[in-house]
Amino acid sequence: MDRSLQRHVVRPLTSQGGTAAVEFAIVALFFFMLVFGILELARIMYVFNTLQEVTRRAAAAAVNVYPTDTAALASLKQDAVFRSSPGELPLAPPITDSYVRIEYLAYDLSVIPTSSLPSCAATNQQTCMANPRSGSCIHFVQVQVCDPGDTSTCVAAQSQAVFPLVNLPILLPKAPTISPVETLGYKQGVPPCPP
């Protein structure tokens, strides 16, 4: 076979090999973006459902803890995000225990300011017995998932991507849960507000 003919036969094969690699890289990029996009959407759906469970767990515990018991409140917030120490809710960045906001509500569902809260659970019971519609009588506990950067209002947190190539800037739900108070830590027979 003639040498000039062999060169023509070999050249097209080597140039096609490079084209196939480029085509594979382009197709693989779109394929992985699709796969990671589906995984990210599934994770976001998990986070939406889990945040509702977080607020439900926190509200169920907060109805038996008085607002001034900061250690118990910190512990129940950590438990609500499925942890035993401060940290992040699994697979749900940036949500941590600090995003769990607990507020105490009066009969008309208005938030009771910290300065107007009774000094202890026994005093709250006395206040509620004397005037159930008092603005300082704690009737309900409300738990929401809020950005801790803004303490005046509850601002929804924004999700952060876990998987590469896909960043979906989605606002996470506040997932509010309101529960009627139970004991708020009151023990029968304990004098009001012991020192």
CSV table of C-alpha atoms in Angstrom, one decimal:
chain,number,residue,atom,x,y,z
A,1,MET,CA,0.0,0.0,0.0
A,2,ASP,CA,1.2,3.5,-0.8
A,3,ARG,CA,2.4,5.6,2.2
A,4,SER,CA,0.5,8.6,1.2
A,5,LEU,CA,-2.7,6.5,1.2
A,6,GLN,CA,-1.9,5.1,4.7
A,7,ARG,CA,-1.6,8.7,6.1
A,8,HIS,CA,-5.0,9.6,4.9
A,9,VAL,CA,-6.5,6.5,6.5
A,10,VAL,CA,-4.9,7.1,9.9
A,11,ARG,CA,-5.6,10.8,10.2
A,12,PRO,CA,-9.4,10.8,10.2
A,13,LEU,CA,-9.4,8.2,13.1
A,14,THR,CA,-7.3,10.3,15.4
A,15,SER,CA,-9.3,13.5,14.8
A,16,GLN,CA,-12.5,11.6,15.5
A,17,GLY,CA,-11.2,10.4,18.9
A,18,GLY,CA,-10.8,14.0,20.1
A,19,THR,CA,-14.3,14.9,18.9
A,20,ALA,CA,-15.9,12.0,20.7
A,21,ALA,CA,-14.2,13.1,24.0
A,22,VAL,CA,-15.5,16.7,23.6
A,23,GLU,CA,-19.0,15.4,22.8
A,24,PHE,CA,-18.9,13.1,25.8
A,25,ALA,CA,-17.7,16.0,28.1
A,26,ILE,CA,-20.6,18.2,26.9
A,27,VAL,CA,-23.2,15.4,27.3
A,28,ALA,CA,-21.8,14.3,30.6
A,29,LEU,CA,-22.0,17.9,31.9
A,30,PHE,CA,-25.7,18.1,31.1
A,31,PHE,CA,-26.3,14.6,32.4
A,32,PHE,CA,-24.7,15.3,35.7
A,33,MET,CA,-26.5,18.6,36.0
A,34,LEU,CA,-29.7,16.8,35.5
A,35,VAL,CA,-28.9,14.1,38.1
A,36,PHE,CA,-27.7,16.6,40.7
A,37,GLY,CA,-30.7,18.8,40.0
A,38,ILE,CA,-33.0,15.9,40.7
A,39,LEU,CA,-31.1,15.0,43.8
A,40,GLU,CA,-31.2,18.7,45.0
A,41,LEU,CA,-35.0,18.9,44.4
A,42,ALA,CA,-35.5,15.7,46.3
A,43,ARG,CA,-33.4,17.1,49.2
A,44,ILE,CA,-35.4,20.4,49.2
A,45,MET,CA,-38.6,18.4,49.5
A,46,TYR,CA,-37.1,16.5,52.4
A,47,VAL,CA,-36.1,19.8,54.1
A,48,PHE,CA,-39.6,21.2,53.6
A,49,ASN,CA,-41.1,18.2,55.4
A,50,THR,CA,-38.4,18.0,58.1
A,51,LEU,CA,-38.8,21.7,59.0
A,52,GLN,CA,-42.4,21.0,59.9
A,53,GLU,CA,-41.3,18.1,62.1
A,54,VAL,CA,-38.7,20.4,63.7
A,55,THR,CA,-41.2,23.0,64.7
A,56,ARG,CA,-43.7,20.3,65.9
A,57,ARG,CA,-41.0,18.7,68.1
A,58,ALA,CA,-39.9,22.0,69.5
A,59,ALA,CA,-43.5,23.1,70.3
A,60,ALA,CA,-44.3,19.8,72.0
A,61,ALA,CA,-41.3,20.3,74.3
A,62,ALA,CA,-41.6,24.1,74.8
A,63,VAL,CA,-45.1,23.9,76.3
A,64,ASN,CA,-43.5,22.4,79.4
A,65,VAL,CA,-40.5,24.8,79.6
A,66,TYR,CA,-40.6,28.3,81.0
A,67,PRO,CA,-39.2,31.1,78.8
A,68,THR,CA,-36.5,32.1,81.4
A,69,ASP,CA,-35.0,28.5,81.5
A,70,THR,CA,-32.4,29.2,78.8
A,71,ALA,CA,-30.6,25.9,79.3
A,72,ALA,CA,-33.8,23.8,78.8
A,73,LEU,CA,-34.8,26.0,75.8
A,74,ALA,CA,-31.3,25.5,74.2
A,75,SER,CA,-31.5,21.7,74.8
A,76,LEU,CA,-35.0,21.4,73.2
A,77,LYS,CA,-33.9,23.4,70.2
A,78,GLN,CA,-31.0,21.1,69.7
A,79,ASP,CA,-33.3,18.1,70.1
A,80,ALA,CA,-35.7,19.6,67.6
A,81,VAL,CA,-33.0,19.6,64.9
A,82,PHE,CA,-32.1,16.0,65.8
A,83,ARG,CA,-28.9,16.8,67.6
A,84,SER,CA,-27.6,16.5,71.2
A,85,SER,CA,-25.3,19.6,70.8
A,86,PRO,CA,-25.4,22.8,68.8
A,87,GLY,CA,-25.2,22.3,65.1
A,88,GLU,CA,-26.8,21.9,61.7
A,89,LEU,CA,-29.9,20.0,60.8
A,90,PRO,CA,-28.6,17.0,58.7
A,91,LEU,CA,-28.8,17.7,54.9
A,92,ALA,CA,-30.4,21.1,55.5
A,93,PRO,CA,-27.8,23.8,55.4
A,94,PRO,CA,-27.9,26.5,56.8
A,95,ILE,CA,-30.6,25.4,59.3
A,96,THR,CA,-29.2,25.0,62.8
A,97,ASP,CA,-30.7,25.1,66.3
A,98,SER,CA,-30.3,28.9,66.3
A,99,TYR,CA,-32.9,29.1,63.5
A,100,VAL,CA,-35.6,27.6,65.8
A,101,ARG,CA,-37.6,30.6,67.2
A,102,ILE,CA,-39.9,30.1,70.2
A,103,GLU,CA,-42.5,32.8,71.0
A,104,TYR,CA,-45.1,32.9,73.7
A,105,LEU,CA,-48.6,34.0,72.8
A,106,ALA,CA,-51.5,35.5,74.7
A,107,TYR,CA,-55.2,34.5,74.3
A,108,ASP,CA,-55.6,36.6,71.1
A,109,LEU,CA,-52.4,35.0,69.6
A,110,SER,CA,-50.4,38.2,69.9
A,111,VAL,CA,-46.7,37.7,70.9
A,112,ILE,CA,-46.0,38.6,74.5
A,113,PRO,CA,-42.9,40.7,74.8
A,114,THR,CA,-40.2,39.3,77.0
A,115,SER,CA,-40.5,42.3,79.3
A,116,SER,CA,-44.2,41.4,79.9
A,117,LEU,CA,-43.8,37.7,80.6
A,118,PRO,CA,-44.7,36.7,84.2
A,119,SER,CA,-41.6,36.0,86.3
A,120,CYS,CA,-42.2,32.3,86.6
A,121,ALA,CA,-44.7,29.5,85.7
A,122,ALA,CA,-46.6,29.8,89.0
A,123,THR,CA,-47.1,33.5,88.5
A,124,ASN,CA,-48.3,32.8,85.0
A,125,GLN,CA,-50.9,30.4,86.4
A,126,GLN,CA,-52.0,33.0,88.9
A,127,THR,CA,-52.3,35.6,86.2
A,128,CYS,CA,-54.2,33.3,83.9
A,129,MET,CA,-56.6,32.3,86.7
A,130,ALA,CA,-57.3,36.0,87.6
A,131,ASN,CA,-57.7,37.1,84.0
A,132,PRO,CA,-57.5,34.6,81.2
A,133,ARG,CA,-57.5,37.3,78.5
A,134,SER,CA,-54.7,39.2,80.1
A,135,GLY,CA,-51.9,40.3,77.7
A,136,SER,CA,-49.3,38.7,79.9
A,137,CYS,CA,-51.0,35.4,80.4
A,138,ILE,CA,-49.2,32.7,78.3
A,139,HIS,CA,-51.8,30.6,76.5
A,140,PHE,CA,-49.9,29.3,73.5
A,141,VAL,CA,-46.4,28.5,72.3
A,142,GLN,CA,-45.4,29.3,68.7
A,143,VAL,CA,-42.4,27.8,67.0
A,144,GLN,CA,-41.1,28.9,63.6
A,145,VAL,CA,-37.9,28.5,61.6
A,146,CYS,CA,-36.5,32.0,61.1
A,147,ASP,CA,-33.3,33.6,60.0
A,148,PRO,CA,-31.5,34.4,63.3
A,149,GLY,CA,-30.0,37.6,61.7
A,150,ASP,CA,-33.3,39.4,62.1
A,151,THR,CA,-34.8,39.3,65.6
A,152,SER,CA,-37.6,41.8,65.0
A,153,THR,CA,-39.6,39.7,62.5
A,154,CYS,CA,-39.5,36.1,61.3
A,155,VAL,CA,-37.6,36.1,58.0
A,156,ALA,CA,-37.6,32.9,56.0
A,157,ALA,CA,-34.2,31.3,55.6
A,158,GLN,CA,-32.7,30.6,52.2
A,159,SER,CA,-31.6,27.1,51.2
A,160,GLN,CA,-28.0,26.3,50.4
A,161,ALA,CA,-27.0,23.7,47.8
A,162,VAL,CA,-25.5,20.5,49.0
A,163,PHE,CA,-24.8,18.9,45.6
A,164,PRO,CA,-22.3,20.5,43.1
A,165,LEU,CA,-23.3,22.2,39.8
A,166,VAL,CA,-26.8,23.1,41.1
A,167,ASN,CA,-27.8,26.0,43.3
A,168,LEU,CA,-31.5,26.5,43.8
A,169,PRO,CA,-32.0,29.7,45.8
A,170,ILE,CA,-35.3,28.7,47.4
A,171,LEU,CA,-36.8,30.3,50.5
A,172,LEU,CA,-37.4,27.6,53.1
A,173,PRO,CA,-40.8,27.6,54.9
A,174,LYS,CA,-41.2,29.0,58.3
A,175,ALA,CA,-43.3,26.0,59.2
A,176,PRO,CA,-45.2,27.7,62.1
A,177,THR,CA,-46.6,25.4,64.8
A,178,ILE,CA,-48.8,26.7,67.6
A,179,SER,CA,-49.5,24.6,70.7
A,180,PRO,CA,-51.5,25.3,73.8
A,181,VAL,CA,-49.3,25.6,76.9
A,182,GLU,CA,-49.3,22.9,79.5
A,183,THR,CA,-47.2,23.2,82.7
A,184,LEU,CA,-44.5,25.6,81.5
A,185,GLY,CA,-42.4,23.8,84.1
A,186,TYR,CA,-44.8,24.5,87.0
A,187,LYS,CA,-44.8,22.0,89.8
A,188,GLN,CA,-47.8,21.7,92.1
A,189,GLY,CA,-47.1,23.0,95.6
A,190,VAL,CA,-44.1,25.1,94.7
A,191,PRO,CA,-44.5,28.7,96.0
A,192,PRO,CA,-44.7,31.4,93.3
A,193,CYS,CA,-41.3,32.4,91.9
A,194,PRO,CA,-38.9,30.8,94.4
A,195,PRO,CA,-35.7,32.7,94.7
